[in-house]
XYZ file of C-alpha atoms in Angstrom:
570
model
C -13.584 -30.779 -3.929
C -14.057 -28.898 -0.937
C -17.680 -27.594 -0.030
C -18.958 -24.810 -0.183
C -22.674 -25.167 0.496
C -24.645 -27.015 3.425
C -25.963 -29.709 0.934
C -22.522 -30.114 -0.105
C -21.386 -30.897 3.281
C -24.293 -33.177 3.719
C -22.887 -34.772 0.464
C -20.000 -35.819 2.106
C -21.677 -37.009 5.450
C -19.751 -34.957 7.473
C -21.282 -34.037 11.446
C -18.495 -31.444 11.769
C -16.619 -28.940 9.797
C -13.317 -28.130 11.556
C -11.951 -24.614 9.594
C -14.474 -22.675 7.644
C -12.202 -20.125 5.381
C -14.632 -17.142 4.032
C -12.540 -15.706 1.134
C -13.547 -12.504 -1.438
C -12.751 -14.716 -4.358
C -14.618 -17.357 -6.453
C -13.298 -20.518 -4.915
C -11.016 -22.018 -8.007
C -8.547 -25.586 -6.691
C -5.529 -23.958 -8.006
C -2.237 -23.680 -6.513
C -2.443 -19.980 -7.481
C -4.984 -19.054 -5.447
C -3.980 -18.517 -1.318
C -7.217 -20.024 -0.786
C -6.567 -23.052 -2.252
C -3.209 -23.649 -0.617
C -4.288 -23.678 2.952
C -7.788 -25.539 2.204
C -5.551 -28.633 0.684
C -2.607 -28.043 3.301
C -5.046 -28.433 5.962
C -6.520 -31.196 4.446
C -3.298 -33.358 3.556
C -2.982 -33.344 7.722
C -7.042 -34.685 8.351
C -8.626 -31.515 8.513
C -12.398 -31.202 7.654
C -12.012 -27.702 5.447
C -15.200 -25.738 4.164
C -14.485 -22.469 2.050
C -17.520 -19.595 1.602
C -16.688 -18.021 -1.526
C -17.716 -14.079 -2.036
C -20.185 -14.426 0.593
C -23.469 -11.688 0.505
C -22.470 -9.241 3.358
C -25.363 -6.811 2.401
C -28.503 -9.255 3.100
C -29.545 -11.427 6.239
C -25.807 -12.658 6.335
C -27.047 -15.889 5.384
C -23.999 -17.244 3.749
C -22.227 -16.410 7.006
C -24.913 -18.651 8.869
C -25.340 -21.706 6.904
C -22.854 -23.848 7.443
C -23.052 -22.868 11.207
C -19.593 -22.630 13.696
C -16.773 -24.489 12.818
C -15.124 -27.193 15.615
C -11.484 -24.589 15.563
C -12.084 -21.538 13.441
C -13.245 -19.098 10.885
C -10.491 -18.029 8.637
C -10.847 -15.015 6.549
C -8.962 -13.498 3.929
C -10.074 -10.811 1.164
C -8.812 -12.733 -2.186
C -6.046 -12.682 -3.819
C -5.852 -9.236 -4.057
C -5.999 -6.337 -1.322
C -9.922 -5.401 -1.842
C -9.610 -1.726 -2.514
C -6.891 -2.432 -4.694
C -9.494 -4.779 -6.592
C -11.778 -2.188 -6.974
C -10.295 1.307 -7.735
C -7.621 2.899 -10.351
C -5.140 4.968 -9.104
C -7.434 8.121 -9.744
C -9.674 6.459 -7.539
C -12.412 5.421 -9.226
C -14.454 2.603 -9.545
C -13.279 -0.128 -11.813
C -16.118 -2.187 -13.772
C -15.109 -5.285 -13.450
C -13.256 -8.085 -11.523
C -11.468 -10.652 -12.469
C -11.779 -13.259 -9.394
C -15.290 -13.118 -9.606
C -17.744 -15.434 -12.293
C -18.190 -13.282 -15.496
C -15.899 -10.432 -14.175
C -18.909 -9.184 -12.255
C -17.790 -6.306 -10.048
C -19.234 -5.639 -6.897
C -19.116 -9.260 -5.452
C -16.942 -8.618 -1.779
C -16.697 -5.318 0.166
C -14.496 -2.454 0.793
C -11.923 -3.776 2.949
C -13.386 -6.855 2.585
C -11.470 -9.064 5.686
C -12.746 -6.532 8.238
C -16.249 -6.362 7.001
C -16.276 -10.235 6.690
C -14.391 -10.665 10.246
C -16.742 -8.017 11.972
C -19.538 -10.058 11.118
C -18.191 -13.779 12.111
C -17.841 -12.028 15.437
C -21.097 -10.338 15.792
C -22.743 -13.911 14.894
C -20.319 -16.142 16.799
C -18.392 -13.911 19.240
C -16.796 -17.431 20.928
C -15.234 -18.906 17.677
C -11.423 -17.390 16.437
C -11.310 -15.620 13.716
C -7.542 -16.027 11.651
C -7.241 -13.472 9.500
C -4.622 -13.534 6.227
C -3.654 -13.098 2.823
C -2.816 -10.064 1.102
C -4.592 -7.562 2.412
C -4.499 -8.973 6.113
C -0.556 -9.360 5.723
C 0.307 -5.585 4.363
C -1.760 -3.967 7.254
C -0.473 -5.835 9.948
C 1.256 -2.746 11.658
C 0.538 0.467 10.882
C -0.105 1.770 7.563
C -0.960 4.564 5.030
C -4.146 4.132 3.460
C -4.549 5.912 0.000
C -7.938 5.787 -0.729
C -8.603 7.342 3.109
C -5.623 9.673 2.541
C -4.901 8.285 6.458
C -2.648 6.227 8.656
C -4.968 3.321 10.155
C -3.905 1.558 12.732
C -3.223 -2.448 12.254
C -6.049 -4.270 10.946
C -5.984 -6.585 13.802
C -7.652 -3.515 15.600
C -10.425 -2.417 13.287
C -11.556 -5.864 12.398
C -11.360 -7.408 15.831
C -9.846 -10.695 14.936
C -7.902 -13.271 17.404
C -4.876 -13.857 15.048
C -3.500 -12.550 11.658
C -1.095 -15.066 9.610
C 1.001 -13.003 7.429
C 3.189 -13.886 4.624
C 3.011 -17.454 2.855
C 0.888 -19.126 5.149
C 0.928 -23.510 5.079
C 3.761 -23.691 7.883
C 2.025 -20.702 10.310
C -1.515 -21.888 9.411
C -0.949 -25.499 10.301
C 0.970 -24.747 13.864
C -1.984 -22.802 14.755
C -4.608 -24.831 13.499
C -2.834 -27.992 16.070
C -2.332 -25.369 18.473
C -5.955 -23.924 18.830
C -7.102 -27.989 18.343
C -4.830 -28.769 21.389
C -6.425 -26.132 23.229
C -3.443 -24.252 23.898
C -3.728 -20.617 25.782
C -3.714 -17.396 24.406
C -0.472 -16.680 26.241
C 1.214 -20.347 24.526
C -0.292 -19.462 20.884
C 1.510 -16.318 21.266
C 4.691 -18.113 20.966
C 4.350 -19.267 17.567
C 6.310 -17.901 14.244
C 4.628 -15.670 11.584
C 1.177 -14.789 13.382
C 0.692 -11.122 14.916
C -2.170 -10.415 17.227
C -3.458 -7.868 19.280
C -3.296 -7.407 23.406
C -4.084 -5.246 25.951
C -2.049 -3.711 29.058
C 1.586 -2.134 28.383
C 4.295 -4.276 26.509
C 7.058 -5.730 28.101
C 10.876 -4.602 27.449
C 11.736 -8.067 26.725
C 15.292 -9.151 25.126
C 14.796 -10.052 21.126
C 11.413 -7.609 21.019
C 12.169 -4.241 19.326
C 9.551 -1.477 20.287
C 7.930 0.720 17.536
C 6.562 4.122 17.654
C 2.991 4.039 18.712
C 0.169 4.314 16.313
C -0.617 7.826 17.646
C 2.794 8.694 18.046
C 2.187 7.877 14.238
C -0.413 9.400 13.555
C 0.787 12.611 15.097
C 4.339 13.007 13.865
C 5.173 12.209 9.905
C 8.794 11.088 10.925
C 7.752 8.389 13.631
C 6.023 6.672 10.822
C 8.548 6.957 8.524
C 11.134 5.750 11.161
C 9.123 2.678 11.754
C 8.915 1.842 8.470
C 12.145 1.412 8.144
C 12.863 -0.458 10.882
C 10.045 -2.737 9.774
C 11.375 -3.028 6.382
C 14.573 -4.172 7.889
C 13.572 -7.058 9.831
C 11.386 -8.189 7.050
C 14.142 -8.829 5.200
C 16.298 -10.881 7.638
C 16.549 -14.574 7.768
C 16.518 -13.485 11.898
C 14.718 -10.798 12.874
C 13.537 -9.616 16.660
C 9.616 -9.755 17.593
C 8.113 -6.290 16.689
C 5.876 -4.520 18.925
C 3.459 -1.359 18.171
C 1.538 0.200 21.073
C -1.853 1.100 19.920
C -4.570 2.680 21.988
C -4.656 0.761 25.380
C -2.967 -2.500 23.954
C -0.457 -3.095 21.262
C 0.085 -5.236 18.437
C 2.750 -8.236 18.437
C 4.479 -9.305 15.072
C 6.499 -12.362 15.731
C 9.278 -13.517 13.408
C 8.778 -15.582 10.182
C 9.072 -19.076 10.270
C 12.696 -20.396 8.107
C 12.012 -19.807 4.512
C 10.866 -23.218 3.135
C 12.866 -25.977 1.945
C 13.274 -27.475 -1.646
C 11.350 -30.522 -0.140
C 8.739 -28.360 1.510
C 8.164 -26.354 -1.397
C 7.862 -29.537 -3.510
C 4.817 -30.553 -1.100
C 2.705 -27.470 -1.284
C 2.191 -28.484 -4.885
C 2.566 -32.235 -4.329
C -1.545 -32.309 -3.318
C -4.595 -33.213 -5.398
C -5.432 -29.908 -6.550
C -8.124 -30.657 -9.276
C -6.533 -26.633 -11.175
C -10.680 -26.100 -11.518
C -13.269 -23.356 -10.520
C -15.767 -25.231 -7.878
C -18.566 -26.878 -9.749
C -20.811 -24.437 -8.602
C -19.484 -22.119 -11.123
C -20.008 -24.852 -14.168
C -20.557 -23.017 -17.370
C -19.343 -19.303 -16.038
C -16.113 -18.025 -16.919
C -13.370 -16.745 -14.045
C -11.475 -14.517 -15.818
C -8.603 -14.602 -13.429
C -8.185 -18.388 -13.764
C -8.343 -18.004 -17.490
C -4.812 -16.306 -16.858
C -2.936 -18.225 -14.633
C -4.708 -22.042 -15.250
C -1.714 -22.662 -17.874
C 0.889 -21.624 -15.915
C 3.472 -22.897 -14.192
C 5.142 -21.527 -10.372
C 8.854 -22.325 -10.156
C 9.414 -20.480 -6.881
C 8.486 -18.205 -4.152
C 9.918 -14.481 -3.068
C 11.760 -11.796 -4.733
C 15.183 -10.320 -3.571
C 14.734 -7.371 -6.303
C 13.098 -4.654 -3.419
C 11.660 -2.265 -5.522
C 10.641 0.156 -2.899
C 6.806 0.562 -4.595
C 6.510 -3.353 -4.604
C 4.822 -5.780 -2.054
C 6.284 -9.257 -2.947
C 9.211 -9.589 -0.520
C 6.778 -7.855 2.847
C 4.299 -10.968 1.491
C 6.583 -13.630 0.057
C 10.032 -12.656 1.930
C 13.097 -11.662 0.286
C 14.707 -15.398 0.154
C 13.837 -17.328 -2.676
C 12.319 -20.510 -2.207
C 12.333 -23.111 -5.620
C 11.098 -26.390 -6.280
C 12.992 -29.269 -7.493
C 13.263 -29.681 -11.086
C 11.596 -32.982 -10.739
C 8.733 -31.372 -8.767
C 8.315 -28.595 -11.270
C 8.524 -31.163 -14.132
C 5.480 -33.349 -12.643
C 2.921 -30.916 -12.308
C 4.031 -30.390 -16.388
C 3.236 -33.434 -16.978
C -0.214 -33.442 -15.364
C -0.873 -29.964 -17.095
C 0.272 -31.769 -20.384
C -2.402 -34.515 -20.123
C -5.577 -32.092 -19.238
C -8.439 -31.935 -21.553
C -8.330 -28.254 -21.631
C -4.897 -27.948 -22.215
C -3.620 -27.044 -25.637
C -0.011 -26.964 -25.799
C 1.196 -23.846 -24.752
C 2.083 -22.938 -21.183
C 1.222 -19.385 -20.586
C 4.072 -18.929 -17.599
C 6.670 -20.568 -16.207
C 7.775 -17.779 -13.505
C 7.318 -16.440 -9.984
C 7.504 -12.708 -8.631
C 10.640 -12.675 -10.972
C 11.192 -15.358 -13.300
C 14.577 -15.335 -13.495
C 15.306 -15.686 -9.827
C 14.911 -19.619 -9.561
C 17.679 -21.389 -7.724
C 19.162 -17.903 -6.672
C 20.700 -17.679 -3.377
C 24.096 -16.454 -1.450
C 27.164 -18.790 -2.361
C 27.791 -18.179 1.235
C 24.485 -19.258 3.773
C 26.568 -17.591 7.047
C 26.564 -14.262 5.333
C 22.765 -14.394 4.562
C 22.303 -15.753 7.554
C 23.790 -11.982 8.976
C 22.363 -9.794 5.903
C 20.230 -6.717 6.488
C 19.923 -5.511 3.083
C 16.095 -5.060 1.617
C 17.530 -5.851 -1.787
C 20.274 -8.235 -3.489
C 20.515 -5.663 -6.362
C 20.548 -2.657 -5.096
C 22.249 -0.511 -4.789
C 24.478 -2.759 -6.585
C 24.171 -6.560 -6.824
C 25.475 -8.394 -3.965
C 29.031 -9.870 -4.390
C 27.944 -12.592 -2.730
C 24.664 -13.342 -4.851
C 24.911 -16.027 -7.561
C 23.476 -14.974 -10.137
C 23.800 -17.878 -12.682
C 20.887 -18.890 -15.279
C 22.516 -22.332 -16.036
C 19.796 -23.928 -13.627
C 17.050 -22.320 -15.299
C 18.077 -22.807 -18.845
C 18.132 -26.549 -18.004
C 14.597 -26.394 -16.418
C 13.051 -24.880 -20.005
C 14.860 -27.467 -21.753
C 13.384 -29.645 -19.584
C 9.714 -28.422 -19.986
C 10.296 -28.125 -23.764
C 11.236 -31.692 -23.946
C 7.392 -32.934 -22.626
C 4.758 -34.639 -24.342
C 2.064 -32.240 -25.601
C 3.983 -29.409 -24.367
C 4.073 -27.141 -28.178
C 5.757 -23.369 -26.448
C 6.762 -22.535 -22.623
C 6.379 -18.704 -22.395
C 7.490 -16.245 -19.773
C 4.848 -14.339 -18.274
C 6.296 -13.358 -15.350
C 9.114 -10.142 -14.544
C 12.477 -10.951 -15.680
C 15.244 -8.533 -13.980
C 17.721 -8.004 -16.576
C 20.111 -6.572 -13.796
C 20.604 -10.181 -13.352
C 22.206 -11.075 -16.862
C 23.740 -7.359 -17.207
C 25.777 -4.679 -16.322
C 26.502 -1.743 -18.188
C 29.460 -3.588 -19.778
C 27.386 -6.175 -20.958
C 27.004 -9.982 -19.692
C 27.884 -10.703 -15.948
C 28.728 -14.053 -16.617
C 28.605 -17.284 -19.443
C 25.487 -18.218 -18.753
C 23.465 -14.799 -19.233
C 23.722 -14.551 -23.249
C 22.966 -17.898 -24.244
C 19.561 -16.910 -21.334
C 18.551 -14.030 -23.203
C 18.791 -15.613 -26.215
C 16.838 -18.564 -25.376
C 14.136 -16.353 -23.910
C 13.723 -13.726 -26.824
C 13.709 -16.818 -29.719
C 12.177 -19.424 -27.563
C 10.066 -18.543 -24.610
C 8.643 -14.933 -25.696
C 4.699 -14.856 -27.880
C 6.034 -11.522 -29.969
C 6.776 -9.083 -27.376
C 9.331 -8.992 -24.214
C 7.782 -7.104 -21.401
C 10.586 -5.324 -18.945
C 10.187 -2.869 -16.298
C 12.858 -0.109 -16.699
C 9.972 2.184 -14.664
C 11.722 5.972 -15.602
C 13.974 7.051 -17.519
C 16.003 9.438 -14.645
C 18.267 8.480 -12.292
C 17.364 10.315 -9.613
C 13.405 8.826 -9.694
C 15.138 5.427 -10.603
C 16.798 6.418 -7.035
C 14.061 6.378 -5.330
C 11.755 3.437 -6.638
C 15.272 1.617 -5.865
C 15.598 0.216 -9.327
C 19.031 0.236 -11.748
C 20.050 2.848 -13.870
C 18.418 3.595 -16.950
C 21.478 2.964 -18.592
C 21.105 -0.418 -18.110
C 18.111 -0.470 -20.106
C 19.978 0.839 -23.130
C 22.249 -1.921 -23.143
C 19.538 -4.119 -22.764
C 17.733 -2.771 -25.751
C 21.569 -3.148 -28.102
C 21.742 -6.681 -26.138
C 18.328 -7.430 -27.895
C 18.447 -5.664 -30.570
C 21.284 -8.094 -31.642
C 19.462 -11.330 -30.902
C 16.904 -10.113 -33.211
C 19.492 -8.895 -35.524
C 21.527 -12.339 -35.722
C 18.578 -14.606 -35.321
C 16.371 -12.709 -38.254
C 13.439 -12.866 -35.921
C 11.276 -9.290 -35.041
C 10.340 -9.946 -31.894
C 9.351 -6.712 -29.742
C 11.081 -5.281 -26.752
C 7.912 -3.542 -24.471
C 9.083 -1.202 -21.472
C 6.891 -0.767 -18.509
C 6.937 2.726 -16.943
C 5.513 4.467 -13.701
C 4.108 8.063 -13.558
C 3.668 10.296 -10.553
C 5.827 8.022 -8.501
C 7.626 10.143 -5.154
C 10.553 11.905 -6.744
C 8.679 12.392 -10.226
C 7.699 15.697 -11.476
C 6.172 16.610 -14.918
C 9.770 17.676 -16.370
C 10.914 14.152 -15.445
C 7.743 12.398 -17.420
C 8.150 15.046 -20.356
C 11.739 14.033 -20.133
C 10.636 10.102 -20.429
C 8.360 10.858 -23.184
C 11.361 12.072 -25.592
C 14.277 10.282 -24.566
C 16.408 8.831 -27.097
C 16.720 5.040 -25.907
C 13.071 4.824 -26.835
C 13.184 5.777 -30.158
C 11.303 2.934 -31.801
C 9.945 0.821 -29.249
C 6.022 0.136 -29.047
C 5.341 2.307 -26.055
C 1.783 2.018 -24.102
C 2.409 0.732 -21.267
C 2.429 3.330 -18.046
C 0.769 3.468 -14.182
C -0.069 6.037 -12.462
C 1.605 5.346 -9.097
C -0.613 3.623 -6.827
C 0.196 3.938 -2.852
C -0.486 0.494 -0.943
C -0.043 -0.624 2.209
C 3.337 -1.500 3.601
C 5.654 -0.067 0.887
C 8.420 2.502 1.276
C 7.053 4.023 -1.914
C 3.837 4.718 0.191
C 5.839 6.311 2.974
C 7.500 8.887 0.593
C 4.016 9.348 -0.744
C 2.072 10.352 3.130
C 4.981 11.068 4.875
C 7.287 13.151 1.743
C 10.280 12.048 3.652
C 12.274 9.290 2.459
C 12.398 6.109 5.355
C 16.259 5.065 4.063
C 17.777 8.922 4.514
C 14.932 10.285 6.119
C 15.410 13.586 3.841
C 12.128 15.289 2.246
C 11.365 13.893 -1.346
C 9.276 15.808 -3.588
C 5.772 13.762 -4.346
C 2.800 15.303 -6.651
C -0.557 14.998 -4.869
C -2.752 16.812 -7.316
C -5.123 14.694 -9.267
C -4.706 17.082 -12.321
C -1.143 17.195 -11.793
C -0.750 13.673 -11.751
C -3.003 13.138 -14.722
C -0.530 15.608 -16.867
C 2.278 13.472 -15.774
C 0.357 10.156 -17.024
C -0.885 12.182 -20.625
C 2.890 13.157 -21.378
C 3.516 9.867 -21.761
C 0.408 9.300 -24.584
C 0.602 12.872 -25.939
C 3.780 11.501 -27.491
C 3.808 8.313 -27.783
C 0.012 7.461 -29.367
C-alpha cells in the first residue's frame, strides 16, 4: 500500500520519496481511480510514490508539509471528478454530499480544487514541479467556458501556476516525464514530449506541424473566436495525428502537444496487470467510500468512446479510439474478483464509457489513420466502422463461465445505434446481443440514453434520431414478449440542453413512443469545460456551422423545462 502519512513512510524505511501525488479523493487501490493508476504505474518502474489524500487546505497547510519535498515532483489532480462538478447541481447549488470522500462527507477538497492545491505546493516549495492532471486539469487545458463563473478562463496552466499539465489517460505521458525530469532534462527538451501542455513566455513561433489558436483575449472579446477554436480543437482531438496547438495568453502562451498512439492490447493488459490490492487505504478501516461501493465489483473492458455526443467529455479525456484488453487479461482480473472475501457473486459492470464498444475499430487502419471525424456514428455510422458484437458476446460467455461468478450485469452506456438502424438489426450478431443483454446481463431495468425526443435538439447534442429509439423499444419489447420475462426499458433524457425550448420538453413529456415506460430519469443540462455543448451554451453559436442556436439561460425557465417532464410523468 502506498503511504500516505509520515509514520507510514517511516514504516517502510524509506530516506526519500520520489513523486508525492496530492489528489481531492479518498485514496482507494483501484484501477478505477486515476490516482491509483499512476501511483502503481510509477511504481512497477522503481518509483518511491506517496499520495496525500483530500488534504486540509483551510488550516496551517500541514498535510501539504509533512511529508516534506519530493526527490522529482508534486503531482496534483482534483479526483476523479472536475471539483465544481463534485459539488454543485446544475441550478447551482450546493450538493450535500460526496461520494469520493469517507461517509459521503461533503466539503472535504476545494473549489477548483488542482489550482488551490497547486498554488499552495508552490507558495511552500516554489523549486519543486508541480504536474498537474486528471479530469479537471485535462478539460481546462486551453481555454474554456466556466458555468458556475458564467466566464471564459484562460487555461488552468495559468491560474494555478504549474510547470506541466498531463492530459488525457496518463501512464505513457506520466512515466516519460517522470524519466525525463529524473534525467534532468531542460525545460526546452521536456517540451518535446507527447500529451503534456505547459505554459511559456515570449511570442510563439510559426513553426511547421503547430496550428495557432485565437488568443485568450481575442477569446474573451469576440464570441466567434472561441467558438472557432473550439472547433478546431475538437478536431485534432479526435485524430490519430494531430498538429501541436498553440494559444497566446497574456504575455506567453500555452503549448498542447499531440497525444501519445492510443495504447496497445498488450499495453492496456499491463495497466491492470499490477498488484492493485481494489481497497480504500487502511486509514479509512471501518468508514464507508461510497464511490468505491459502486465501482469495487466491476469490471473495465476498455478505454475511449467514438460515440461524440457533443455535451460529453469522454473522447477530449479518453480519445476517440478505443483501446480493449485481451480477453485473457479481462478474464484474470475475474478471477481474482471471484476469489475476494467481499465478493458475492454478482459483478456490478462489465463496461467502459460505452459498453458495447469493445474490440471496435476501422476494418481499414490507413483510413483511421487519415479520419477527422469527432464521431463514428454520427452523422451516420462510419462505413468503415465494424460494428460486430460477436467479440463481446464471447467475452460474457466467458465471464459467465467463472467460478463464483452467479450474474455479470451491464452498468455502463450501451449505444443501440450500434446493433440498429431504423430497419432493424445491422448485422447477425446484434439480435442474438440484445437478447443476451435484456435476459442475461440486465438486474430488472435497461438504462438507454435516447436524450430528446426532437430531431432538431437530437441535432445538436449530435445523437441519432429518435426514431431509432422506437425501434429499439418494438426490438425489446419482443425479447420480453418471446422470452416471457418483464424486464424494464428506462430512457435517459436531457432538459434545457442548446437547441431546447419549453415546447420541445412539453413535446417530450407527451410523445407517443413513451407511452408506458417508467419515466424519471432527466438532467438539467450542465455546461463543463471543453464540450461543444458548452460552446453553444456561452457562445449561442454552434462551433460545427457556426450559425446562432437558441439556448435558455433563465433559471426559472430552465426549471419549467425540467418540471414538464415530472408534471406528467409522476
Amino acid at each position: 500500500m502506498f503511504p500516505t502519512s509520515l509514520k507510514e513512510v517511516q514504516a517502510l524505511g524509506w530516506d526519500y520519496i520520489d513523486v508525492i501525488l496530492f489528489t481531492g479523493d479518498a485514496f482507494v487501490d483501484h484501477p478505477s481511480f486515476g490516482t491509483a493508476c499512476i501511483a502503481r504505474w510509477l511504481q512497477h518502474y522503481g518509483y518511491r510514490v506517496a499520495v496525500v489524500p483530500q488534504p486540509n487546505w483551510r488550516d496551517d497547510l500541514r498535510d501539504f508539509r509533512k511529508l516534506g519535498a519530493p526527490r522529482l515532483y508534486f503531482g496534483v489532480n482534483a479526483g476523479a471528478m472536475d471539483s465544481m462538478v463534485n459539488h454543485y447541481t446544475a441550478a447551482k447549488r450546493l450538493r450535500h454530499d460526496d461520494a469520493y470522500t469517507p461517509e459521503g462527507r461533503f466539503g472535504q477538497r476545494p473549489d477548483r480544487a488542482v489550482t488551490v492545491y497547486t498554488k499552495i505546493l508552490k507558495q511552500l516549495w516554489p523549486d519543486v514541479p508541480v504536474v498537474i492532471g486528471g479530469v479537471e486539469a485535462s478539460l481546462r487545458r486551453l481555454t474554456h467556458y466556466d458555468y458556475w463563473d458564467d466566464c471564459l478562463m484562460p487555461s488552468i496552466l495559468v491560474d494555478s501556476g504549474a510547470d506541466w499539465l498531463c492530459y488525457g489517460m496518463g501512464e505513457k505521458p506520466m512515466l516519460q516525464l517522470t524519466r525525463a525530469i529524473e534525467k534532468g532534462w531542460s525545460g526546452r527538451q521536456i517540451q518535446q514530449l507527447p500529451q503534456i501542455a505547459f505554459y511559456c513566455t515570449g511570442k510563439p513561433s510559426a513553426a511547421e506541424g503547430v496550428f495557432l489558436l485565437h488568443s485568450f483575449e481575442e477569446c474573451r472579446r469576440d464570441k466567434r473566436a472561441f467558438a472557432e477554436n473550439f472547433h478546431h480543437i475538437e478536431i485534432y482531438a479526435n485524430m490519430l495525428h494531430p498538429p501541436v496547438l498553440v494559444e497566446p495568453v497574456g504575455g506567453g502562451y500555452v503549448q498542447v502537444n499531440p497525444t501519445c498512439e492510443p495504447s496497445t492490447t498488450q499495453e492496456m493488459d499491463s495497466y491492470w496487470d499490477l498488484p492493485f490490492t481494489k481497497l480504500p487505504h487502511p486509514r479509512y478501516k471501518g468508514k464507508r467510500i461510497p464511490a468505491y461501493d459502486m465501482i469495487k465489483d466491476s469490471i473495465i473492458t476498455h478505454r475511449g468512446c467514438f460515440g461524440g455526443c457533443n455535451f460529453c467529455t469522454i473522447a477530449a479525456h479518453q480519445g476517440k479510439f478505443i483501446q480493449s484488453r485481451s480477453e485473457e487479461g479481462i478474464l484474470k482480473e475475474v478471477r481474482k474478483l471471484a476469489e475476494m472475501p467481499e465478493f458475492h457473486g454478482n459483478i456490478s459492470d462489465v463496461g467502459a464509457p460505452t459498453a458495447n464498444m469493445y474490440g471496435m475499430r476501422g476494418r481499414d487502419p490507413e483510413r483511421c489513420e487519415k479520419c477527422r471525424r469527432k464521431s463514428c456514428l454520427y452523422p451516420a455510422p462510419c462505413v468503415n466502422l465494424d460494428r460486430s458484437h460477436e467479440r463481446l458476446l464471447r467475452l460474457y460467455e466467458r465471464i459467465d463461465a467463472v467460478k463464483g461468478v452467479r450474474h455479470s450485469y451491464i452498468g455502463s452506456g450501451i449505444r443501440y445505434d450500434l446493433f440498429l438502424n431504423e430497419d432493424g438489426f445491422v448485422d447477425e450478431t446484434s439480435r442474438p446481443y440484445l437478447e443476451t443483454v435484456v435476459l442475461k446481463h440486465t438486474s430488472g431495468r435497461m438504462k438507454v440514453a435516447p436524450e430528446h425526443t426532437s430531431d432538431k435538439v437530437l441535432g445538436y447534442m449530435a445523437k441519432p434520431s429518435f426514431r431509432l429509439f422506437e425501434r429499439l423499444r418494438k426490438e425489446f419489447d419482443g425479447v420480453n414478449r418471446r422470452a416471457g420475462t418483464h424486464v424494464e426499458l428506462v430512457p435517459y433524457f436531457i432538459s434545457s440542453h442548446p437547441g431546447c425550448t419549453l415546447k420541445d420538453m412539453q413535446d417530450l413529456a407527451h410523445h407517443p413512443a413513451l407511452k408506458g415506460i417508467w419515466m424519471d430519469q432527466v438532467q438539467d443540462f450542465m455546461p463543463t469545460p471543453m464540450t461543444t455543448s458548452s460552446v453553444m451554451f456561452y457562445s449561442g453559436i454552434d462551433p460545427r456551422t457556426m450559425k446562432p442556436v437558441f439556448v435558455e439561460r433563465d433559471p426559472e425557465r430552465k426549471r419549467a423545462q425540467k418540471s414538464q417532464f415530472f408534471k406528467k410523468h409522476n
